[in-house]
Tab-separated table of C-alpha atoms in Angstrom:
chain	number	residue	atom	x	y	z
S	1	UNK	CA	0.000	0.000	0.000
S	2	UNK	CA	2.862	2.492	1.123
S	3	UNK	CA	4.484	1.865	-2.460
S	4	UNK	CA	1.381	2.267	-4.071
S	5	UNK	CA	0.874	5.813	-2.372
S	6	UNK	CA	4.699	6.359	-3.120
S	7	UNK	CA	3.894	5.823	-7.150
S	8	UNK	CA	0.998	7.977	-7.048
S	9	UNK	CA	2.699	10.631	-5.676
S	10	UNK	CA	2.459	13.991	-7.023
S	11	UNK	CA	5.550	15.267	-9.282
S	12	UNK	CA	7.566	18.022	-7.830
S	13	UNK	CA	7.489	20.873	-9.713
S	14	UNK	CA	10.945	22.719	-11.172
S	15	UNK	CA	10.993	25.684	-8.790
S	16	UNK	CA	10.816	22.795	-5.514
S	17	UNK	CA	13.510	20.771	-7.390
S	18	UNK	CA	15.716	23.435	-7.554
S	19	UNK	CA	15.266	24.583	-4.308
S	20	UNK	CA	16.081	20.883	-3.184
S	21	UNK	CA	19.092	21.193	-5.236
S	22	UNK	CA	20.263	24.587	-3.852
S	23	UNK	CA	19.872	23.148	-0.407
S	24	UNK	CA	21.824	20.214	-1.171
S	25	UNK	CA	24.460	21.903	-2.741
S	26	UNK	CA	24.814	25.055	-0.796
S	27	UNK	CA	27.770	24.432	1.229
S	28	UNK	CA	30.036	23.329	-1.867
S	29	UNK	CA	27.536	26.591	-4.288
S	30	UNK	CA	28.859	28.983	-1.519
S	31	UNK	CA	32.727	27.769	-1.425
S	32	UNK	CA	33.263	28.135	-5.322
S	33	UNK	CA	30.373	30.491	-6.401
S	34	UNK	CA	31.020	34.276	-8.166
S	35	UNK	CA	29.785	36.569	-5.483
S	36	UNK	CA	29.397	39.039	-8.126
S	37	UNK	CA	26.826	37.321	-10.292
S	38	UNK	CA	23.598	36.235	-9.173
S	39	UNK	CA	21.032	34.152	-11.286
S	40	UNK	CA	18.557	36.456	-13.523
S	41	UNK	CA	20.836	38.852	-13.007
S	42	UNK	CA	22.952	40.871	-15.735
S	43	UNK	CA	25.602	38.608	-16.450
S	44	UNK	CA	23.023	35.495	-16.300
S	45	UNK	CA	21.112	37.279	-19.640
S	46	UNK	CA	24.666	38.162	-21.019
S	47	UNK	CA	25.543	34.125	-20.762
S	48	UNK	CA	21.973	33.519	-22.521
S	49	UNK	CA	23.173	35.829	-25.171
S	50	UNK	CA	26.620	33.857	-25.658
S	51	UNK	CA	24.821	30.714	-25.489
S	52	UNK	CA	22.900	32.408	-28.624
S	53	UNK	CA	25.593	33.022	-30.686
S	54	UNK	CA	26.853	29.312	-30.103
S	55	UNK	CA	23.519	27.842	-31.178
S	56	UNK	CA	23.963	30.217	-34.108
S	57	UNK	CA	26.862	28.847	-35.553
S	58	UNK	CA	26.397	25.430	-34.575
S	59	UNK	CA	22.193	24.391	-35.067
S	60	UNK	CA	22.412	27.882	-37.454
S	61	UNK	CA	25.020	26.027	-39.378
S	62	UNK	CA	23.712	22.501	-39.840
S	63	UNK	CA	20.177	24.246	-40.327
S	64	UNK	CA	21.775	25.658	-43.349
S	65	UNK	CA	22.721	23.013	-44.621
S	66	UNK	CA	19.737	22.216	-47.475
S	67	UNK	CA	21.832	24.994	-49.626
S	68	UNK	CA	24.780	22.592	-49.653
S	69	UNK	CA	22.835	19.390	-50.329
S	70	UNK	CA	20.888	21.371	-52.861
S	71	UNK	CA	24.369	22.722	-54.845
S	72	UNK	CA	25.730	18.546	-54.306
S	73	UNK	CA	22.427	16.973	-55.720
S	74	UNK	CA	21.664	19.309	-58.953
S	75	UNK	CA	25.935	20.212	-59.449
S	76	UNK	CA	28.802	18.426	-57.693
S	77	UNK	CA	27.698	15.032	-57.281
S	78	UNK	CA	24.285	14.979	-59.779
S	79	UNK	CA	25.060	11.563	-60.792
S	80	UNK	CA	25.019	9.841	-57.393
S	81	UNK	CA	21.902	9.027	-55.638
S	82	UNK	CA	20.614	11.522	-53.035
S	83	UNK	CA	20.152	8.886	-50.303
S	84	UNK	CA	23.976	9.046	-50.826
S	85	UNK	CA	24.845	12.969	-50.579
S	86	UNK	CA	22.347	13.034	-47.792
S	87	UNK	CA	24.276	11.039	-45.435
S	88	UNK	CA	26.896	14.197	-45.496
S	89	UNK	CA	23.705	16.254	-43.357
S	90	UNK	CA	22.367	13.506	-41.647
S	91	UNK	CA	25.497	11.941	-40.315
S	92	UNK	CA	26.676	15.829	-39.452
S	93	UNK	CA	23.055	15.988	-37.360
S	94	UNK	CA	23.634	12.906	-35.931
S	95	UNK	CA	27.083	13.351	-34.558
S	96	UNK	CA	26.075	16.950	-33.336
S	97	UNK	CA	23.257	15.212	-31.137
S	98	UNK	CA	24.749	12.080	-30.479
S	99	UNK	CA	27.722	13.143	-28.771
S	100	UNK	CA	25.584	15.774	-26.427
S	101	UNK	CA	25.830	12.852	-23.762
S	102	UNK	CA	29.642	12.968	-23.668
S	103	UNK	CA	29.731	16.598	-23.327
S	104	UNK	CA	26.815	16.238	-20.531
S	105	UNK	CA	29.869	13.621	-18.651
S	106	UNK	CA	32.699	15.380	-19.516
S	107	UNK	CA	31.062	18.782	-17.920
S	108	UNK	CA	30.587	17.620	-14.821
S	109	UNK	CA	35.138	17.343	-14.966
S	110	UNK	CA	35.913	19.885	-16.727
S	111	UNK	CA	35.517	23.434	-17.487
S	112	UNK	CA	33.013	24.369	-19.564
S	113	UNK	CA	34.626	27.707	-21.176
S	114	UNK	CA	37.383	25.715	-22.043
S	115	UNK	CA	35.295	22.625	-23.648
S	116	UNK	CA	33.381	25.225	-25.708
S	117	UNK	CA	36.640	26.588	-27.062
S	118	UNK	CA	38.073	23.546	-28.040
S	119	UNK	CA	35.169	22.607	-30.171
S	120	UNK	CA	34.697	25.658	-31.733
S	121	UNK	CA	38.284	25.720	-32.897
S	122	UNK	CA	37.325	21.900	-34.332
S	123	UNK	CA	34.323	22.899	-35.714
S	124	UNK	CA	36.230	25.582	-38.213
S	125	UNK	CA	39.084	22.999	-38.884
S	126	UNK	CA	36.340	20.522	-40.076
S	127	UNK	CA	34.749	23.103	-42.555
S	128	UNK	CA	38.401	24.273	-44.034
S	129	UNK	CA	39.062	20.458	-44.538
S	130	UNK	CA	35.864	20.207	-46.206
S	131	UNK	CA	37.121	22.498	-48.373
S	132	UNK	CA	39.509	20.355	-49.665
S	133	UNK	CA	37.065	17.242	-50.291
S	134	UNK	CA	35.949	16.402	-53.291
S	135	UNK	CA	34.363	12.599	-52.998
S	136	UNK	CA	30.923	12.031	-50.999
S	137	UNK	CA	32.833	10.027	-48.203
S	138	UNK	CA	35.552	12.688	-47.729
S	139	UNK	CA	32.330	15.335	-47.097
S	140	UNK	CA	30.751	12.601	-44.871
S	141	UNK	CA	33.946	12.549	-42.705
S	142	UNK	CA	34.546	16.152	-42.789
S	143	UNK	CA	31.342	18.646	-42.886
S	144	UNK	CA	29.678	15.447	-41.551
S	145	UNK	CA	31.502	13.295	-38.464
S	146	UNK	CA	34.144	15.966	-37.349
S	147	UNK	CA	31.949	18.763	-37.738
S	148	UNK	CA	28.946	17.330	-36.127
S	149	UNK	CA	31.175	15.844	-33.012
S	150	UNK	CA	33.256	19.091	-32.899
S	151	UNK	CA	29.652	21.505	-32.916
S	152	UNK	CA	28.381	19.445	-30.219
S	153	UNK	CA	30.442	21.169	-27.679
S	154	UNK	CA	29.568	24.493	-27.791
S	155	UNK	CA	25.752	23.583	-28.886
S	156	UNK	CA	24.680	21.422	-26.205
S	157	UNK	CA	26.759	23.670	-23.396
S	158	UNK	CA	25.449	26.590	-25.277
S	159	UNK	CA	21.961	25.750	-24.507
S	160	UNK	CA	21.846	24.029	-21.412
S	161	UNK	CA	24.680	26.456	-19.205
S	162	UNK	CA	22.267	29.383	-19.636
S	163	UNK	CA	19.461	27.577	-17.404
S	164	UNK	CA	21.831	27.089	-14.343
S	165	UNK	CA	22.031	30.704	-14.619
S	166	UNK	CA	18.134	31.634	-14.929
S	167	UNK	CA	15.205	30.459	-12.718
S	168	UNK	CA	12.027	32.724	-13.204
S	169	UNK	CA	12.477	33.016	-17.124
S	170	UNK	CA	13.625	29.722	-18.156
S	171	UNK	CA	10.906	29.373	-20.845
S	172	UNK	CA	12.326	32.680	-22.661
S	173	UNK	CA	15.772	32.260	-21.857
S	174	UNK	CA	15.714	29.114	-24.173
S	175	UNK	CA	13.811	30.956	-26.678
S	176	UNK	CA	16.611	33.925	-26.444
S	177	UNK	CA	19.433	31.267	-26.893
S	178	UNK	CA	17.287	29.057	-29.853
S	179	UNK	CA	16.412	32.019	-31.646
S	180	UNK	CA	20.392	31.896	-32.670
S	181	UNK	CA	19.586	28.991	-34.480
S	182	UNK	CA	17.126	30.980	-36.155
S	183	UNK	CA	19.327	33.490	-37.146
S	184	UNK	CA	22.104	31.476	-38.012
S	185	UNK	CA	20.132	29.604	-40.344
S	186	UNK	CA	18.922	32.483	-41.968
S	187	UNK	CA	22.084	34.549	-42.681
S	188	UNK	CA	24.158	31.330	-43.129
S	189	UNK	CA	22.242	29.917	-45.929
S	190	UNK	CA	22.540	33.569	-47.627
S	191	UNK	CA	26.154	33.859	-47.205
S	192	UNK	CA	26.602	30.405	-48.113
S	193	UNK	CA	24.437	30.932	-51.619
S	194	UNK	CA	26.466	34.263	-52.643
S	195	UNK	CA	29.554	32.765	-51.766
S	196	UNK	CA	28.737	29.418	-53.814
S	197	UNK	CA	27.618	31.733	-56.737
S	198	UNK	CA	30.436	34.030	-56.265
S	199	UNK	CA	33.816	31.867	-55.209
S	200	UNK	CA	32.465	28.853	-55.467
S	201	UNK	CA	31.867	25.921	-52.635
S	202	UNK	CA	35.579	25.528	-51.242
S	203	UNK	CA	35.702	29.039	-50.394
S	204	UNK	CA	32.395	29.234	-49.106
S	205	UNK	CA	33.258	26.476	-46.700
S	206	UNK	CA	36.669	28.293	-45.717
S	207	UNK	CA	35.024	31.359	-44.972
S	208	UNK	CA	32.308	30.083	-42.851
S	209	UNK	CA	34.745	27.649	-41.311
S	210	UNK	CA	37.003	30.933	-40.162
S	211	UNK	CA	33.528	32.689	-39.206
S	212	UNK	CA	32.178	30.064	-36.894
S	213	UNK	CA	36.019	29.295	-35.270
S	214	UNK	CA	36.291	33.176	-34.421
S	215	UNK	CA	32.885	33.692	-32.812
S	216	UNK	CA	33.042	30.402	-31.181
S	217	UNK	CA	36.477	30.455	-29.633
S	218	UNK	CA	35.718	34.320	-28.462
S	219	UNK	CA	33.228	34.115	-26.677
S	220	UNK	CA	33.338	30.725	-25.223
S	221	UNK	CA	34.209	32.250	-22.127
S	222	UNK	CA	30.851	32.904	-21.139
S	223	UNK	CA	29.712	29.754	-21.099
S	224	UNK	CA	30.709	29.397	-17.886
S	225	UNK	CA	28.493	26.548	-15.286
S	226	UNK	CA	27.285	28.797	-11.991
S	227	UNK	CA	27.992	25.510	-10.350
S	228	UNK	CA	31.233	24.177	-10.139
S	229	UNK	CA	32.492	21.270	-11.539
S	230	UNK	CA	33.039	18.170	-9.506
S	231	UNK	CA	33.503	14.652	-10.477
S	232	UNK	CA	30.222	12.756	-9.571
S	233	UNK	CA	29.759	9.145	-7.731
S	234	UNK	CA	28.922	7.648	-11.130
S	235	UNK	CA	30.436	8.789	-14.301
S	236	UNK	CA	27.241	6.895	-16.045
S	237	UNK	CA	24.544	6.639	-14.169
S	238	UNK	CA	21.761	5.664	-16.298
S	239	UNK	CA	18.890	5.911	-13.502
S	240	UNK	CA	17.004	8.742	-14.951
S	241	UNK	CA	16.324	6.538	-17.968
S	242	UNK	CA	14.164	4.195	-15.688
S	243	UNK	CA	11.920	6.780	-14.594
S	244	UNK	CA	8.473	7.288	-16.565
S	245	UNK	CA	8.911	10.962	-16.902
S	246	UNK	CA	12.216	10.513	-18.943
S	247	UNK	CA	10.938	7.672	-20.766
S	248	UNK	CA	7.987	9.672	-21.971
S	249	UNK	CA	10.033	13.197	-23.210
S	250	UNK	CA	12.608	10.706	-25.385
S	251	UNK	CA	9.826	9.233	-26.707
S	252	UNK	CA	8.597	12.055	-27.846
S	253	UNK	CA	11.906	13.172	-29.012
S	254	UNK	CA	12.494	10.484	-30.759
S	255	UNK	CA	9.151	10.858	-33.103
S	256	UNK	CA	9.279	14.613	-33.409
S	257	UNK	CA	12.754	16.060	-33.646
S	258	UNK	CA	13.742	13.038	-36.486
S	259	UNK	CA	11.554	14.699	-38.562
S	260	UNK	CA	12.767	18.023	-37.698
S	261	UNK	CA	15.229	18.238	-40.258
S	262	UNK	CA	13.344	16.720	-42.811
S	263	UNK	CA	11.944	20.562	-44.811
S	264	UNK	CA	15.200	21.783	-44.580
S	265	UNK	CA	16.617	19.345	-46.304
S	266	UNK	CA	13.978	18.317	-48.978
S	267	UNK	CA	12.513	21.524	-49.617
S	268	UNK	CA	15.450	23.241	-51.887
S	269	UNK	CA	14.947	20.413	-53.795
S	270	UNK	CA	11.597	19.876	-54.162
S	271	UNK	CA	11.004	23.467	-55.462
S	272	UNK	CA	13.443	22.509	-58.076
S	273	UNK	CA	12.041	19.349	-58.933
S	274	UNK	CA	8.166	19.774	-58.387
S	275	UNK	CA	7.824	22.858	-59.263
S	276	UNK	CA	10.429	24.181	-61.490
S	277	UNK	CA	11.240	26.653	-59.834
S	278	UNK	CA	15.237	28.317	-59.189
S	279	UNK	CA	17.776	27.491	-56.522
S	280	UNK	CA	17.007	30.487	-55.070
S	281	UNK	CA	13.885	30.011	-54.270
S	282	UNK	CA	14.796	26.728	-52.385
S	283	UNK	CA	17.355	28.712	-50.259
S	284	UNK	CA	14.676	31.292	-49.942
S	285	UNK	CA	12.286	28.621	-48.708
S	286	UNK	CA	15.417	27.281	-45.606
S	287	UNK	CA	15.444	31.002	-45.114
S	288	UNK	CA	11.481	31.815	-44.298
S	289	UNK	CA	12.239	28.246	-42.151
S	290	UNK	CA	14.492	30.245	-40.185
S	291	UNK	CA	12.871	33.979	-40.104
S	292	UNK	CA	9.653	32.846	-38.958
S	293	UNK	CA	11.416	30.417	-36.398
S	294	UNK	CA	13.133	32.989	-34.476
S	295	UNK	CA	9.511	34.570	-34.020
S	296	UNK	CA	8.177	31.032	-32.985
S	297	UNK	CA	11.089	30.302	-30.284
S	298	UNK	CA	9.797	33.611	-29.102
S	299	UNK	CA	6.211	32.991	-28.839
S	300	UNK	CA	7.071	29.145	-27.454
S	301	UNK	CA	9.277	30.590	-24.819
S	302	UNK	CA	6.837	33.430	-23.387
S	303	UNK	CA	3.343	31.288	-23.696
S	304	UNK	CA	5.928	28.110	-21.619
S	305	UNK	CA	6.367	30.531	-18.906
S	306	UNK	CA	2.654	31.360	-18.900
S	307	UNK	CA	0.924	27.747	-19.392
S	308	UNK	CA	3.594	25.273	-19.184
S	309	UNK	CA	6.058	23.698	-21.438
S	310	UNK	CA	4.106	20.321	-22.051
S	311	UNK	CA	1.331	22.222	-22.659
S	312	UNK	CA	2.571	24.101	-25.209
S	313	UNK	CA	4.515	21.211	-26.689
S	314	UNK	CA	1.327	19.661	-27.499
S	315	UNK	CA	0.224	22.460	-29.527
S	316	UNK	CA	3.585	23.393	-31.606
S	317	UNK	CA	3.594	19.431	-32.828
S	318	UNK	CA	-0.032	19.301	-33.775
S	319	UNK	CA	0.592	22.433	-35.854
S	320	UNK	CA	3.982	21.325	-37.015
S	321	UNK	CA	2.092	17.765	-38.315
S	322	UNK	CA	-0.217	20.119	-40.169
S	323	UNK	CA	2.102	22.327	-41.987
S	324	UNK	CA	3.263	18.742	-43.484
S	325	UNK	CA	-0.332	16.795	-44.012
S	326	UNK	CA	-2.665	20.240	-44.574
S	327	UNK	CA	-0.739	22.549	-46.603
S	328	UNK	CA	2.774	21.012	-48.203
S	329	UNK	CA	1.167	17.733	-49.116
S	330	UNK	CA	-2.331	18.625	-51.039
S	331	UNK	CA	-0.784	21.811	-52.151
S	332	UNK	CA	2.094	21.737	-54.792
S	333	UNK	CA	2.550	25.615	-55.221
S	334	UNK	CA	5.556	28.461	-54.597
S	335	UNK	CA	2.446	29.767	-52.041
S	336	UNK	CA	1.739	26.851	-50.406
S	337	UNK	CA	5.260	25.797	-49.796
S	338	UNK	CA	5.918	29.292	-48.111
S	339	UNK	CA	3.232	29.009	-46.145
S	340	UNK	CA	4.242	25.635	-44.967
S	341	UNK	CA	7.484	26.903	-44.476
S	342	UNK	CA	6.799	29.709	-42.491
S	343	UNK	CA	4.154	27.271	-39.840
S	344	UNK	CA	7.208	24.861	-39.997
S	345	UNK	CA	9.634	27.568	-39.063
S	346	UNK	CA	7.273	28.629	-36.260
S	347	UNK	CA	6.327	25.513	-35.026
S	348	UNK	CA	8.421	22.605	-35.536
S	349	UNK	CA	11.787	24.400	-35.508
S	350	UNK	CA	10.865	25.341	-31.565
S	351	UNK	CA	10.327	21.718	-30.454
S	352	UNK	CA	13.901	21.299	-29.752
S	353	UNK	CA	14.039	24.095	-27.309
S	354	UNK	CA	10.701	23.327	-25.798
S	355	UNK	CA	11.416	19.629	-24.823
S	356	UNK	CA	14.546	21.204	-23.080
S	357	UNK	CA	12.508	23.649	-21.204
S	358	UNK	CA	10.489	20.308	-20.757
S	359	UNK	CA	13.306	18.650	-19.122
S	360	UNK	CA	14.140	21.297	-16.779
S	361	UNK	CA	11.055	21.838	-15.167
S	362	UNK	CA	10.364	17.956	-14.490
S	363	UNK	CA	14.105	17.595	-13.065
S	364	UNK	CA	15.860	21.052	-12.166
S	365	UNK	CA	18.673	22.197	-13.502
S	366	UNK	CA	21.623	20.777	-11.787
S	367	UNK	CA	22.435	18.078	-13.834
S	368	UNK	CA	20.497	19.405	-16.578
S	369	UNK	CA	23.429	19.227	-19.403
S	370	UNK	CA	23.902	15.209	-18.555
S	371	UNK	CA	20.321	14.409	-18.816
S	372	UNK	CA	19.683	16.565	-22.296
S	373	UNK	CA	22.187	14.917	-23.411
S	374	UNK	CA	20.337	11.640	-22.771
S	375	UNK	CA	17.679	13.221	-24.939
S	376	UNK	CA	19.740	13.921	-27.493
S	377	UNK	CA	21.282	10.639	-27.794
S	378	UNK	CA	17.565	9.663	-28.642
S	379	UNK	CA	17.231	12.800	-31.275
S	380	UNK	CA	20.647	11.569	-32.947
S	381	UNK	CA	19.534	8.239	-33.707
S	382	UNK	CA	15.813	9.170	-34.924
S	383	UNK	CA	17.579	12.350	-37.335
S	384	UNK	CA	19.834	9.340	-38.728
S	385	UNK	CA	17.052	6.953	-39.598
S	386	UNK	CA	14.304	9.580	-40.510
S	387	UNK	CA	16.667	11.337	-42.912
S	388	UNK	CA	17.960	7.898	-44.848
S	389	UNK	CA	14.375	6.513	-44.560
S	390	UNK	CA	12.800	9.731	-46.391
S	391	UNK	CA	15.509	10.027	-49.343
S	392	UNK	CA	15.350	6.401	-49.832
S	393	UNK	CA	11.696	7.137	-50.231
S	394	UNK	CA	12.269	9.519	-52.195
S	395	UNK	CA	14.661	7.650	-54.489
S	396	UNK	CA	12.548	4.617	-54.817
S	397	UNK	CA	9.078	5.008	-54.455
S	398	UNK	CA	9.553	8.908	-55.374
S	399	UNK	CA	11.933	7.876	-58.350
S	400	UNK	CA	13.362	11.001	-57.087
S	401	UNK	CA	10.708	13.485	-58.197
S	402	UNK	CA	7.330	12.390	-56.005
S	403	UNK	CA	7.740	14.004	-52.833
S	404	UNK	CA	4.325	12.427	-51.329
S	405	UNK	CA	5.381	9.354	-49.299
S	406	UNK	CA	8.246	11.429	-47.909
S	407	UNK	CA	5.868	14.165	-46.497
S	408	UNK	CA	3.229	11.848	-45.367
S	409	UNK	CA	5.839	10.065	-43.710
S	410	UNK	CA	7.530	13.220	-42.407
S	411	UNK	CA	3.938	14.634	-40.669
S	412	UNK	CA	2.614	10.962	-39.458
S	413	UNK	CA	5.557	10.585	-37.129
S	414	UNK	CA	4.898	14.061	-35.916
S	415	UNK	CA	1.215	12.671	-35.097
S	416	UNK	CA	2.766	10.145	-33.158
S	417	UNK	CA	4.548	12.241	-31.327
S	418	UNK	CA	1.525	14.638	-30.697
S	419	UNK	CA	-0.453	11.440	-29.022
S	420	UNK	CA	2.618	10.295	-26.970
S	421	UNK	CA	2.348	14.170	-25.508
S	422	UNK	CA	-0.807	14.279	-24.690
S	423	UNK	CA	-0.906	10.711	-22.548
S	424	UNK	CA	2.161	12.188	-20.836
S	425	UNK	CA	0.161	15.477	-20.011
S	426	UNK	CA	-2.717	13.078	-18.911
S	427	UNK	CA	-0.457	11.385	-16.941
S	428	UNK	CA	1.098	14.228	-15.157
S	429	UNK	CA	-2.461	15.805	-14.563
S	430	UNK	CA	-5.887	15.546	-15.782
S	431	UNK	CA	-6.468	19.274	-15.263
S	432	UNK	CA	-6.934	20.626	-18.369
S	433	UNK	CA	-5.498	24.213	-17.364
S	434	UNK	CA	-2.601	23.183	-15.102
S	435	UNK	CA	0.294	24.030	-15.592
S	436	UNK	CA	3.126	21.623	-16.968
């Protein structure tokens, strides 16, 4: 009966995790902690911003990325297959997930200023050797493995350092630092057009790889943890991943961020393909992705705060299934693939962001970077198998023109992921306006 009562228990919200956290910690918080800063405070929102500019140039970057895959499938490499030039993105996505859980250990040793550095300065190396690559497997190596596993370091402490640092704002804080993705994506797929058009795609990878290493490197040393770093009990411990709550948010994440990448990627060249239609317009398309984003991180952040980052989750996936099902699938027009674009953008490019915020009000925020990572383990391997899956669609079934099994596929999973939400709501309350 006791562990009945014990199961049924009522989840502890984020603000009475933290505090739990801050009492358990205090002693060590008070030995090591900068008097000067205090959370919400100035510096806190000047970390969010640096955090910003590392999401910029790392999700910005790999967000961008439909402009290369466009100029590989229609130019460099129009003879080979595009389940095969896709692995080059989808690998790079993979890696820059996937190895979020080994930052989440090796932050809880090390530095985090310093880890930030070091993978900025890797991340520019990989895009200068890209440069130099001219076969599908050298890309897949370069802008792919070492970039991906290089960006992960200053992406995943980008985004998850700046919640140690804020409590009453969390929900905006993310959007603040996600936005930079937003950005990123947006003036990186322009630079990278004009400076395929103009110098061609070795120099366009040189010059963002120089880009990226200088912003990176600088101002890695604001992404510094508010609480210090000390080797834990268990390097691994893998006991969060037994616990419903967990189990429900990576389901989740598995179904909806796979398919996140998915309209980056494809649309470029379905506007060629369907429609007719210039590579311009398909970089135009990534770029509306990526405008109307930065207002939807916005939006997701502030309404998080107000009614709850489940509850808002909920919402942004049921809309981001639409834009798929609704408008890009029945609709084969330049309008109706900006309009899908632009509810994408909105929508299903803030998911990321929101399961974070997610995560940090179920568990707090002191081992916050470790357990995301978890996440993103899960993201890494859905991204990898929803990307080959939908370009081997698209190859085969699509004979590499019919974009309708990849879409359908694309906004079903995002269905899934809408009903695996709303049990977990159901199971954390069956108040309809509680917060969560």
């Amino acid at each position: 009966m006791a562990e009945a009562d014990k199961r049924l228990a009522p989840v502890p919200s984020a603000s009475t995790l933290d505090d739990k956290e801050d009492e358990i910690i205090k002693p060590v918080f008070d030995e090591f902690a900068d008097s000067e800063h205090e959370e919400d405070g100035w510096y806190a929102w000047l970390v969010v911003l640096a955090g910003c500019i590392q999401a910029m140039i790392t999700l910005g970057a790999s967000r961008a990325h439909g402009v290369y895959q466009e100029y590989y499938v229609i130019d460099e490499f129009a003879h080979a297959p595009t389940a095969a030039v896709s692995w080059i993105g989808s690998v790079q996505n993979t890696m820059l997930n996937l190895c979020g859980v080994f930052v989440g250990i090796l932050s809880q040793i090390y530095d985090t200023r310093i880890m930030c550095a070091a993978g900025a300065f890797c991340m520019g190396v990989s895009f200068i050797l890209a440069s130099f690559s001219t076969q599908i497997w050298q890309l897949v190596l370069t802008q792919g493995m070492l970039y991906g596993s290089a960006a992960s370091f200053p992406y995943i402490l980008g985004v998850t350092v700046p919640l140690q640092w804020i409590r009453k704002r969390r929900g905006l804080a993310l959007a603040v630092v996600y936005m930079g993705s937003g950005v990123g994506g947006m003036w990186i797929s322009m630079v990278t057009r004009a400076c395929i058009d103009s110098v061609g795609r070795a120099w366009s990878n040189r010059i963002l790889g120089l880009v990226m290493m200088a912003l990176g490197v600088g101002l890695a040393p604001l992404i510094k943890a508010r609480r210090p770093a000390r080797r834990p009990s268990k390097i691994l411990d893998f006991s969060v991943v037994r616990e419903w709550r967990f189990v429900f948010i990576a389901a989740a994440s598995f179904f909806s961020m796979g398919p996140n990448t998915i309209p980056y990627i494809l649309m470029p060249t379905y506007v060629a393909d369907v429609l007719g239609q210039s590579g311009k317009l398909g970089s135009t398309l990534v770029t509306i992705i990526n405008v109307s984003g930065i207002f939807g991180r916005f939006a997701a952040g502030v309404l998080s705060d107000r009614f709850g980052p489940v509850n808002m989750l909920i919402i942004w996936t049921l809309l981001a299934a639409y834009s798929q099902l609704g408008i890009w699938l029945p609709f084969r027009s330049v309008a109706a693939s900006i309009a899908s674009a632009a509810l994408f953008g909105v929508t299903g490019s803030s998911i990321v962001g929101m399961i974070l915020n997610a995560l940090s009000h179920q568990y707090g925020v002191s081992r916050i970077t470790y357990i995301s990572g978890l996440i993103y383990m899960t993201y890494s391997l859905s991204s990898l198998g929803v990307v080959q899956t939908t370009t081997l669609m698209l190859d085969t079934v699509g004979h590499g023109t019919d974009y309708t099994w990849p879409i359908v596929y694309t906004g079903l999973l995002l269905v899934v992921a809408t009903v695996i939400l709303i049990v977990f709501r159901i199971k954390l309350s069956r108040k309809l306006l509680a917060f969560w």
